[in-house]
Amino acid sequence: MASSASFTLSQPHLSHSSLPHHTTTTTTQQPTSLSTLSIPTFSGLKSTTTPSSRAPTRHHSSSTRRRVIFNATVETIDKTDTALVEKSVNTIRFLAIDAVEKANSGHPGLPMGCAPMGHILYDEVMRYNPKNPYWFNRDRFVLSAGHGCMLQYALLHLAGYDAVKEEDLKQFRQWGSKTPGHPENFETPGVEVTTGPLGQGIANAVGLALAEKHLAARYNKPDAEIVDHYTYCILGDGCQMEGIANEACSLAGHWGLGKLIALYDDNHISIDGDTEIAFTENVDQRFEALGWHIIWVKNGNTGYDEIRAAIKEAKAVTDKPTLIKVTTTIGFGSPNKANSYSAHGAALGAKEVDATRQNLGWPYEPFHVPDDVKKHWSRHTPDGAALEAEWNAKFAAYEKKYPEEAAELKSIATGVLPAGWEKALPTYTPETPGDATRNLSQTMLNALAPVLPGLIGGSADLASSNMTLMKMFGDFQKNTPEERNIRFGVREHGMGAICNGIALHSPGFIPYCATFFVFTDYMRGAMRISALSEAGVIYVMTHDSIGLGEDGPTHQPIEHLASFRAMPNILMFRPADGNETAGAYKVAVESRKRPSVLALSRQKLPNLPGTSIEGTAKGGYTITDNSTGNKPDVILIGTGSELEIAAKAGDELRKEGKSVRVVSFVSWELFDEQSDEYKESVLPSGVTARVSIEAASTFGWVKLVGSKGKAIGIDKFGASAPAGKIYKEYGLTVEAVIAAAKQVC
């Protein structure tokens, strides 16, 4: 570990080597820190600018009006500073306008409308160090409305983040740039999570806020508050319409995440036009029912004091999250496109850009940052360094007084796992009684929980069926946030995205979540973002096949294995027994930049000869073989519960004089990563007699069995019946494997 004065954290989410358009980034060690100091506030003014003449009718019930801030107490500043605020806000607007215009692609409307709240957050409220984007105790910001990403890029540029220089703004949406079309945490230091699919970001923000509350409860002491940061999120009407947002925000209210502050860009415009055509609910009342504190800022265009006062009020509410509804005008300042869908998803056009410059009194060339604005924002570099240094000193004192807690927190914050943690994983022999792999999974979780301080997770209302409870811990709840079992309720999509937020909070967090494998259909969007954003979530998916039996085809996954094998940067495991379940967990825990899916059985399975933790790490490996010279007569391949069938078929064929190799293919992705020599040792190219068996779609198996082999599987939906009966009717039997082997030999 690093010294007590400053522990370091490698930049954790930068390169995505599996995708050709991502450039490789050299990472360095950066100190991880924060402080209780406040960045000097840039207090504002009562705006004298006339707000937008548009008078929204949606959401303004009497119960809402009573929560509007009318007479907030804020400091005032002189006209010079007032002008500087206005100039800073317009700088943000025009950096966005110019970048979108140069790219001839993007979304200028949101940055133009949200520039005031973005300015106040990054310039006056948030605590961060622009020279160390991975400072542990920094405030987190999530732009859930990720299409408006030029807002965030402009703010990062002004704040002094090295990842977003002027040239990067000019390369917006171009090949290899640090300013892609939606925020990507693996490309742009300073971006916390990958957003774009609407609703994902606010759910990620719930995960980030959960992580803060959990760590604060575990590690803060009466004399040492070392975990203390906020999560801020800007979301729009589209996010509000997505069901995932409601799932996650329901949990945020239930958990009382008081350090989550969401600013809702209430501009009433979506791609198809005014939201009156499809979205007329009272968002305020819905969030109030979800357990949130509600504030309404009527003038988000120029009401700087209202925004400041709203955030101040939100921070004073510690027992529930806050939604600040900020009514804005999309495309603010554009004479002909403001307050219309025309400003949403396309460049304004040269004429309208000139008209907007004239309308807002902006005489500067594209991408210009006025000197006084640049000088004003430049203070964040020394201020951030000072905040970090103070927190380092605070942590050094904490470490001396509480060495065990400090060691755990270091592990979570840096991603350096405790030495020898893998020794906690049990191993099995064929004499060990068989069990369902879902039960074996629970054994792994309970073996790992004491040795992995970052392991945290739960199920979507199926803990007793998914077998995901860590028995030595209680439930993470509003009043017991130090506990490590999370109850997500029946909210699969929100669950997955919340776990992404937890994983991306700190590299040593190892979040897991669980449901039936078939219900990955409800959370696939979040799982894809896990893979894209390099969030090492462990997806514990039980009831993995027709083997679940009587619940029938609605609950029996068929195409799911193939679909996840097709997804980049995700590991799909289907372990056959105890050793392979342990092996899958070992790889999953180590894979902090790649999520893992564990498909686990409901039915009991025997512990097979030849399986191992080491073999599982290779993805595919031989468990039994009576051939010589790497020339078996036939190769039988199985996964999960069908590996036993392949093994039994191999035994029978050997009795008939055949040389048979039985191969477990627990993870295709891991096998693909092995050397050519290793792959040849398992599947020799000269042996074309191959048979696979898997209780799932045969899609993709030709890659392994070849055109002369046979794939036994299921290419139709399942049925409701006892598992043994379904296996027989669908031809997933020892006899079927033997017959296929004789055909291909």
CSV table of C-alpha atoms in Angstrom, one decimal, residues 355-722:
chain,number,residue,atom,x,y,z
A,355,ALA,CA,-28.2,35.4,-34.9
A,356,THR,CA,-27.7,33.8,-31.5
A,357,ARG,CA,-24.3,35.5,-31.1
A,358,GLN,CA,-26.0,38.8,-31.9
A,359,ASN,CA,-28.9,38.1,-29.6
A,360,LEU,CA,-26.7,37.3,-26.6
A,361,GLY,CA,-24.1,39.9,-27.4
A,362,TRP,CA,-21.3,37.4,-28.0
A,363,PRO,CA,-18.7,39.0,-30.3
A,364,TYR,CA,-16.1,36.3,-30.0
A,365,GLU,CA,-14.8,33.8,-32.5
A,366,PRO,CA,-15.8,30.1,-32.2
A,367,PHE,CA,-14.3,28.3,-29.1
A,368,HIS,CA,-13.0,31.5,-27.6
A,369,VAL,CA,-12.9,31.7,-23.8
A,370,PRO,CA,-12.6,35.3,-22.7
A,371,ASP,CA,-9.6,36.1,-20.5
A,372,ASP,CA,-11.6,37.1,-17.5
A,373,VAL,CA,-13.7,34.0,-17.6
A,374,LYS,CA,-10.5,31.9,-18.0
A,375,LYS,CA,-8.9,33.7,-15.1
A,376,HIS,CA,-11.9,33.2,-12.9
A,377,TRP,CA,-12.2,29.4,-13.5
A,378,SER,CA,-8.4,28.9,-13.2
A,379,ARG,CA,-8.7,29.0,-9.4
A,380,HIS,CA,-10.1,25.5,-9.4
A,381,THR,CA,-6.7,24.0,-10.0
A,382,PRO,CA,-5.0,25.3,-6.8
A,383,ASP,CA,-8.2,25.0,-4.8
A,384,GLY,CA,-8.7,21.4,-5.8
A,385,ALA,CA,-5.1,20.6,-4.9
A,386,ALA,CA,-5.6,22.3,-1.5
A,387,LEU,CA,-8.8,20.3,-0.9
A,388,GLU,CA,-6.9,17.1,-1.7
A,389,ALA,CA,-4.0,17.9,0.5
A,390,GLU,CA,-6.2,18.6,3.5
A,391,TRP,CA,-8.0,15.3,3.0
A,392,ASN,CA,-4.7,13.4,2.7
A,393,ALA,CA,-3.7,14.8,6.1
A,394,LYS,CA,-7.1,13.9,7.6
A,395,PHE,CA,-6.8,10.4,6.2
A,396,ALA,CA,-3.2,10.0,7.6
A,397,ALA,CA,-4.5,10.8,11.1
A,398,TYR,CA,-7.4,8.4,10.6
A,399,GLU,CA,-5.1,5.6,9.5
A,400,LYS,CA,-3.0,5.9,12.6
A,401,LYS,CA,-6.0,5.8,14.8
A,402,TYR,CA,-8.1,3.2,12.9
A,403,PRO,CA,-5.7,1.1,10.9
A,404,GLU,CA,-8.1,-1.8,10.1
A,405,GLU,CA,-10.8,0.4,8.8
A,406,ALA,CA,-8.2,2.4,6.8
A,407,ALA,CA,-6.9,-0.7,5.2
A,408,GLU,CA,-10.4,-1.8,4.1
A,409,LEU,CA,-11.2,1.7,2.7
A,410,LYS,CA,-7.9,1.7,0.8
A,411,SER,CA,-8.9,-1.6,-0.8
A,412,ILE,CA,-12.2,-0.3,-1.9
A,413,ALA,CA,-10.8,3.1,-3.1
A,414,THR,CA,-7.8,1.7,-5.0
A,415,GLY,CA,-9.1,-1.7,-6.2
A,416,VAL,CA,-6.1,-3.5,-4.7
A,417,LEU,CA,-7.7,-6.7,-3.3
A,418,PRO,CA,-6.5,-8.1,0.0
A,419,ALA,CA,-3.6,-10.5,-0.4
A,420,GLY,CA,-4.7,-14.2,-0.6
A,421,TRP,CA,-8.4,-13.5,-0.8
A,422,GLU,CA,-8.9,-16.3,-3.4
A,423,LYS,CA,-7.8,-18.9,-0.8
A,424,ALA,CA,-11.3,-18.4,0.8
A,425,LEU,CA,-12.8,-20.2,-2.2
A,426,PRO,CA,-13.6,-23.9,-1.5
A,427,THR,CA,-12.7,-26.8,-3.7
A,428,TYR,CA,-14.7,-30.0,-4.4
A,429,THR,CA,-14.1,-33.6,-5.2
A,430,PRO,CA,-16.4,-36.1,-7.0
A,431,GLU,CA,-17.1,-37.5,-3.5
A,432,THR,CA,-18.5,-34.2,-2.3
A,433,PRO,CA,-22.3,-34.3,-2.4
A,434,GLY,CA,-23.8,-32.6,-5.4
A,435,ASP,CA,-25.8,-29.4,-5.2
A,436,ALA,CA,-27.5,-26.8,-7.4
A,437,THR,CA,-25.0,-24.3,-8.6
A,438,ARG,CA,-27.2,-21.5,-7.2
A,439,ASN,CA,-26.6,-23.0,-3.8
A,440,LEU,CA,-22.9,-23.3,-4.5
A,441,SER,CA,-23.0,-19.6,-5.5
A,442,GLN,CA,-24.3,-18.7,-2.1
A,443,THR,CA,-21.4,-20.7,-0.6
A,444,MET,CA,-19.0,-18.6,-2.6
A,445,LEU,CA,-20.6,-15.3,-1.6
A,446,ASN,CA,-20.4,-16.2,2.0
A,447,ALA,CA,-16.8,-17.4,1.7
A,448,LEU,CA,-15.8,-14.2,0.0
A,449,ALA,CA,-17.7,-11.7,2.1
A,450,PRO,CA,-15.3,-11.7,5.1
A,451,VAL,CA,-12.2,-11.2,2.9
A,452,LEU,CA,-13.5,-8.8,0.2
A,453,PRO,CA,-14.6,-5.5,1.9
A,454,GLY,CA,-16.0,-4.2,-1.3
A,455,LEU,CA,-18.4,-7.1,-1.9
A,456,ILE,CA,-22.0,-5.8,-1.8
A,457,GLY,CA,-25.2,-6.8,-3.5
A,458,GLY,CA,-28.6,-8.4,-3.6
A,459,SER,CA,-31.5,-9.6,-5.5
A,460,ALA,CA,-34.7,-8.3,-7.3
A,461,ASP,CA,-37.0,-9.8,-4.6
A,462,LEU,CA,-35.7,-13.3,-5.1
A,463,ALA,CA,-32.9,-13.6,-2.5
A,464,SER,CA,-34.3,-16.8,-1.1
A,465,SER,CA,-34.5,-18.3,-4.6
A,466,ASN,CA,-31.3,-16.8,-6.1
A,467,MET,CA,-29.5,-17.7,-2.9
A,468,THR,CA,-27.7,-14.4,-2.6
A,469,LEU,CA,-27.8,-13.4,1.0
A,470,MET,CA,-24.5,-12.9,2.8
A,471,LYS,CA,-25.5,-14.4,6.1
A,472,MET,CA,-23.1,-12.4,8.4
A,473,PHE,CA,-24.6,-9.1,7.3
A,474,GLY,CA,-28.0,-7.4,7.6
A,475,ASP,CA,-29.8,-5.3,5.0
A,476,PHE,CA,-28.7,-2.0,3.6
A,477,GLN,CA,-31.6,0.2,4.6
A,478,LYS,CA,-32.2,3.9,5.4
A,479,ASN,CA,-31.2,3.5,9.0
A,480,THR,CA,-28.7,0.6,8.5
A,481,PRO,CA,-26.6,1.8,5.5
A,482,GLU,CA,-23.5,0.0,6.8
A,483,GLU,CA,-24.9,-3.4,5.9
A,484,ARG,CA,-24.1,-5.2,2.7
A,485,ASN,CA,-27.2,-7.0,1.5
A,486,ILE,CA,-29.3,-4.8,-0.8
A,487,ARG,CA,-33.0,-5.4,-1.3
A,488,PHE,CA,-33.8,-4.1,-4.8
A,489,GLY,CA,-37.4,-5.3,-4.9
A,490,VAL,CA,-38.9,-6.2,-8.3
A,491,ARG,CA,-36.8,-3.7,-10.2
A,492,GLU,CA,-34.4,-5.6,-12.4
A,493,HIS,CA,-33.5,-2.7,-14.8
A,494,GLY,CA,-33.0,-0.2,-12.0
A,495,MET,CA,-31.0,-2.9,-10.1
A,496,GLY,CA,-28.5,-3.3,-12.9
A,497,ALA,CA,-27.9,0.4,-13.4
A,498,ILE,CA,-27.6,1.0,-9.7
A,499,CYS,CA,-24.9,-1.7,-9.5
A,500,ASN,CA,-23.1,0.1,-12.4
A,501,GLY,CA,-23.0,3.2,-10.3
A,502,ILE,CA,-21.7,1.3,-7.3
A,503,ALA,CA,-19.0,-0.3,-9.4
A,504,LEU,CA,-17.9,3.0,-11.0
A,505,HIS,CA,-17.8,4.8,-7.6
A,506,SER,CA,-14.6,3.1,-6.6
A,507,PRO,CA,-12.7,0.3,-8.3
A,508,GLY,CA,-12.6,-1.9,-5.2
A,509,PHE,CA,-16.4,-2.2,-5.0
A,510,ILE,CA,-17.6,-5.6,-6.2
A,511,PRO,CA,-21.3,-5.3,-6.7
A,512,TYR,CA,-23.5,-8.3,-7.5
A,513,CYS,CA,-27.1,-8.5,-8.4
A,514,ALA,CA,-29.5,-11.4,-9.0
A,515,THR,CA,-32.7,-12.5,-10.6
A,516,PHE,CA,-33.8,-15.4,-12.8
A,517,PHE,CA,-31.7,-15.7,-16.0
A,518,VAL,CA,-34.7,-15.2,-18.2
A,519,PHE,CA,-35.4,-11.8,-16.6
A,520,THR,CA,-32.1,-10.4,-17.9
A,521,ASP,CA,-34.6,-9.3,-20.6
A,522,TYR,CA,-35.7,-6.7,-18.1
A,523,MET,CA,-32.2,-5.4,-17.4
A,524,ARG,CA,-30.3,-5.9,-20.7
A,525,GLY,CA,-29.9,-2.2,-21.2
A,526,ALA,CA,-28.1,-1.8,-17.9
A,527,MET,CA,-26.0,-4.9,-18.6
A,528,ARG,CA,-24.9,-3.6,-22.0
A,529,ILE,CA,-23.8,-0.3,-20.3
A,530,SER,CA,-21.9,-2.5,-17.7
A,531,ALA,CA,-19.9,-4.0,-20.6
A,532,LEU,CA,-19.5,-0.7,-22.4
A,533,SER,CA,-18.4,1.3,-19.4
A,534,GLU,CA,-16.2,-1.4,-17.9
A,535,ALA,CA,-18.2,-1.8,-14.8
A,536,GLY,CA,-17.3,-5.1,-13.2
A,537,VAL,CA,-20.7,-6.0,-11.9
A,538,ILE,CA,-21.3,-9.7,-11.2
A,539,TYR,CA,-24.7,-10.8,-12.5
A,540,VAL,CA,-25.9,-13.9,-10.5
A,541,MET,CA,-28.5,-15.4,-12.8
A,542,THR,CA,-30.2,-18.5,-11.5
A,543,HIS,CA,-32.8,-20.9,-13.0
A,544,ASP,CA,-30.6,-21.1,-16.1
A,545,SER,CA,-32.5,-23.5,-18.4
A,546,ILE,CA,-35.5,-25.7,-18.9
A,547,GLY,CA,-34.0,-27.5,-15.9
A,548,LEU,CA,-36.1,-25.2,-13.7
A,549,GLY,CA,-39.1,-27.3,-14.8
A,550,GLU,CA,-42.7,-26.6,-14.0
A,551,ASP,CA,-42.6,-22.8,-14.2
A,552,GLY,CA,-42.7,-23.3,-18.0
A,553,PRO,CA,-41.5,-21.4,-21.0
A,554,THR,CA,-42.1,-17.9,-19.6
A,555,HIS,CA,-39.3,-18.6,-17.1
A,556,GLN,CA,-37.1,-20.9,-19.2
A,557,PRO,CA,-34.2,-19.0,-21.0
A,558,ILE,CA,-33.4,-20.3,-24.5
A,559,GLU,CA,-31.6,-17.6,-26.5
A,560,HIS,CA,-30.0,-15.8,-23.5
A,561,LEU,CA,-26.7,-17.6,-23.4
A,562,ALA,CA,-26.1,-16.9,-27.1
A,563,SER,CA,-27.1,-13.3,-26.7
A,564,PHE,CA,-24.6,-12.6,-24.0
A,565,ARG,CA,-21.9,-14.5,-25.8
A,566,ALA,CA,-22.5,-12.0,-28.7
A,567,MET,CA,-22.1,-8.9,-26.4
A,568,PRO,CA,-18.6,-7.4,-26.3
A,569,ASN,CA,-16.6,-7.1,-23.1
A,570,ILE,CA,-18.8,-9.4,-20.9
A,571,LEU,CA,-18.0,-12.8,-19.5
A,572,MET,CA,-20.7,-15.4,-19.8
A,573,PHE,CA,-20.2,-18.3,-17.4
A,574,ARG,CA,-22.2,-21.5,-17.1
A,575,PRO,CA,-20.5,-23.6,-14.4
A,576,ALA,CA,-21.2,-27.3,-14.1
A,577,ASP,CA,-20.3,-27.9,-10.4
A,578,GLY,CA,-18.7,-26.6,-7.3
A,579,ASN,CA,-15.2,-26.2,-8.7
A,580,GLU,CA,-16.4,-24.3,-11.8
A,581,THR,CA,-18.6,-22.1,-9.7
A,582,ALA,CA,-15.6,-21.2,-7.5
A,583,GLY,CA,-13.6,-20.6,-10.6
A,584,ALA,CA,-16.2,-18.4,-12.1
A,585,TYR,CA,-16.3,-16.3,-9.0
A,586,LYS,CA,-12.5,-16.0,-8.9
A,587,VAL,CA,-12.4,-14.6,-12.5
A,588,ALA,CA,-15.4,-12.4,-11.9
A,589,VAL,CA,-13.9,-10.8,-8.8
A,590,GLU,CA,-10.6,-10.2,-10.6
A,591,SER,CA,-12.4,-8.7,-13.6
A,592,ARG,CA,-13.0,-5.2,-12.4
A,593,LYS,CA,-13.3,-3.7,-15.9
A,594,ARG,CA,-15.5,-6.5,-17.3
A,595,PRO,CA,-18.9,-7.6,-16.0
A,596,SER,CA,-19.6,-11.3,-15.5
A,597,VAL,CA,-22.8,-13.3,-15.9
A,598,LEU,CA,-23.1,-16.5,-14.0
A,599,ALA,CA,-25.9,-18.8,-15.3
A,600,LEU,CA,-26.7,-21.1,-12.4
A,601,SER,CA,-28.9,-24.2,-12.0
A,602,ARG,CA,-32.0,-24.7,-9.9
A,603,GLN,CA,-31.5,-28.5,-9.9
A,604,LYS,CA,-28.8,-30.5,-8.1
A,605,LEU,CA,-25.7,-31.3,-10.1
A,606,PRO,CA,-22.8,-33.7,-9.2
A,607,ASN,CA,-19.3,-32.7,-8.7
A,608,LEU,CA,-17.5,-34.1,-11.7
A,609,PRO,CA,-14.0,-35.6,-12.1
A,610,GLY,CA,-11.5,-33.3,-13.7
A,611,THR,CA,-13.2,-29.9,-13.1
A,612,SER,CA,-11.1,-27.2,-11.5
A,613,ILE,CA,-10.8,-23.5,-10.7
A,614,GLU,CA,-7.7,-23.3,-12.9
A,615,GLY,CA,-9.5,-24.9,-15.8
A,616,THR,CA,-12.4,-22.5,-15.5
A,617,ALA,CA,-10.0,-19.6,-15.9
A,618,LYS,CA,-9.2,-20.9,-19.4
A,619,GLY,CA,-12.9,-20.9,-20.4
A,620,GLY,CA,-12.7,-24.4,-22.1
A,621,TYR,CA,-10.6,-27.3,-20.9
A,622,THR,CA,-10.5,-31.1,-20.9
A,623,ILE,CA,-12.0,-32.9,-17.9
A,624,THR,CA,-11.6,-36.5,-19.1
A,625,ASP,CA,-9.7,-38.0,-22.1
A,626,ASN,CA,-8.5,-41.5,-23.0
A,627,SER,CA,-6.9,-40.5,-26.3
A,628,THR,CA,-3.2,-40.3,-27.2
A,629,GLY,CA,-1.3,-38.0,-29.4
A,630,ASN,CA,-4.1,-35.3,-29.2
A,631,LYS,CA,-6.2,-37.4,-31.6
A,632,PRO,CA,-9.4,-38.5,-29.9
A,633,ASP,CA,-12.0,-40.3,-32.1
A,634,VAL,CA,-14.6,-37.7,-30.9
A,635,ILE,CA,-14.8,-34.6,-28.7
A,636,LEU,CA,-17.9,-34.1,-26.6
A,637,ILE,CA,-18.5,-30.6,-25.3
A,638,GLY,CA,-20.9,-29.5,-22.6
A,639,THR,CA,-21.7,-26.6,-20.3
A,640,GLY,CA,-23.4,-26.4,-17.0
A,641,SER,CA,-25.9,-29.2,-16.2
A,642,GLU,CA,-25.2,-30.8,-19.6
A,643,LEU,CA,-21.6,-31.4,-18.9
A,644,GLU,CA,-22.7,-34.4,-16.8
A,645,ILE,CA,-24.6,-35.8,-19.8
A,646,ALA,CA,-21.5,-35.4,-22.0
A,647,ALA,CA,-19.3,-37.1,-19.4
A,648,LYS,CA,-21.7,-40.0,-19.1
A,649,ALA,CA,-21.9,-40.4,-22.8
A,650,GLY,CA,-18.1,-40.4,-23.0
A,651,ASP,CA,-17.9,-43.2,-20.5
A,652,GLU,CA,-20.4,-45.3,-22.5
A,653,LEU,CA,-18.5,-44.7,-25.8
A,654,ARG,CA,-15.2,-45.7,-24.2
A,655,LYS,CA,-16.8,-49.0,-23.2
A,656,GLU,CA,-17.3,-49.5,-26.9
A,657,GLY,CA,-13.6,-48.9,-27.6
A,658,LYS,CA,-13.8,-45.2,-28.6
A,659,SER,CA,-11.2,-42.7,-27.6
A,660,VAL,CA,-13.2,-39.8,-26.2
A,661,ARG,CA,-12.3,-36.3,-25.0
A,662,VAL,CA,-14.9,-34.5,-22.8
A,663,VAL,CA,-14.5,-30.8,-22.7
A,664,SER,CA,-16.1,-28.2,-20.4
A,665,PHE,CA,-16.9,-24.9,-22.1
A,666,VAL,CA,-17.7,-22.8,-19.1
A,667,SER,CA,-16.8,-19.5,-20.8
A,668,TRP,CA,-16.4,-19.0,-24.5
A,669,GLU,CA,-14.9,-15.5,-24.0
A,670,LEU,CA,-12.1,-16.8,-21.8
A,671,PHE,CA,-11.3,-19.6,-24.2
A,672,ASP,CA,-11.1,-17.2,-27.1
A,673,GLU,CA,-8.4,-15.3,-25.2
A,674,GLN,CA,-6.1,-18.3,-24.8
A,675,SER,CA,-3.1,-18.9,-27.0
A,676,ASP,CA,-3.5,-20.8,-30.3
A,677,GLU,CA,-1.4,-23.6,-28.9
A,678,TYR,CA,-3.7,-24.0,-25.9
A,679,LYS,CA,-6.8,-24.0,-28.1
A,680,GLU,CA,-5.3,-26.6,-30.3
A,681,SER,CA,-4.5,-28.8,-27.3
A,682,VAL,CA,-8.2,-28.8,-26.4
A,683,LEU,CA,-9.9,-28.7,-29.8
A,684,PRO,CA,-7.3,-30.0,-32.3
A,685,SER,CA,-8.1,-28.8,-35.8
A,686,GLY,CA,-7.5,-32.3,-37.2
A,687,VAL,CA,-10.4,-33.7,-35.1
A,688,THR,CA,-13.7,-32.8,-36.8
A,689,ALA,CA,-15.9,-35.3,-35.0
A,690,ARG,CA,-17.4,-33.0,-32.3
A,691,VAL,CA,-20.7,-33.0,-30.5
A,692,SER,CA,-21.9,-30.3,-28.2
A,693,ILE,CA,-24.8,-30.4,-25.8
A,694,GLU,CA,-26.4,-27.4,-24.0
A,695,ALA,CA,-30.0,-26.8,-22.9
A,696,ALA,CA,-30.2,-23.6,-24.9
A,697,SER,CA,-30.2,-22.3,-28.4
A,698,THR,CA,-27.7,-23.9,-30.7
A,699,PHE,CA,-26.9,-20.5,-32.2
A,700,GLY,CA,-23.2,-20.0,-32.4
A,701,TRP,CA,-22.1,-23.6,-31.6
A,702,VAL,CA,-21.0,-24.2,-35.2
A,703,LYS,CA,-18.0,-22.0,-34.3
A,704,LEU,CA,-16.8,-24.8,-32.0
A,705,VAL,CA,-18.2,-28.1,-33.5
A,706,GLY,CA,-17.5,-27.1,-37.1
A,707,SER,CA,-19.6,-27.9,-40.1
A,708,LYS,CA,-19.1,-31.6,-39.7
A,709,GLY,CA,-20.0,-31.7,-36.0
A,710,LYS,CA,-23.4,-31.7,-34.3
A,711,ALA,CA,-24.9,-29.3,-31.8
A,712,ILE,CA,-27.6,-30.7,-29.5
A,713,GLY,CA,-29.7,-28.0,-28.0
A,714,ILE,CA,-33.1,-26.2,-28.0
A,715,ASP,CA,-34.2,-24.0,-30.8
A,716,LYS,CA,-37.8,-23.5,-29.6
A,717,PHE,CA,-39.4,-22.4,-26.4
A,718,GLY,CA,-39.6,-24.6,-23.4
A,719,ALA,CA,-42.5,-26.3,-21.7
A,720,SER,CA,-44.2,-26.7,-18.3
A,721,ALA,CA,-43.3,-30.1,-16.9
A,722,PRO,CA,-40.9,-31.8,-14.5
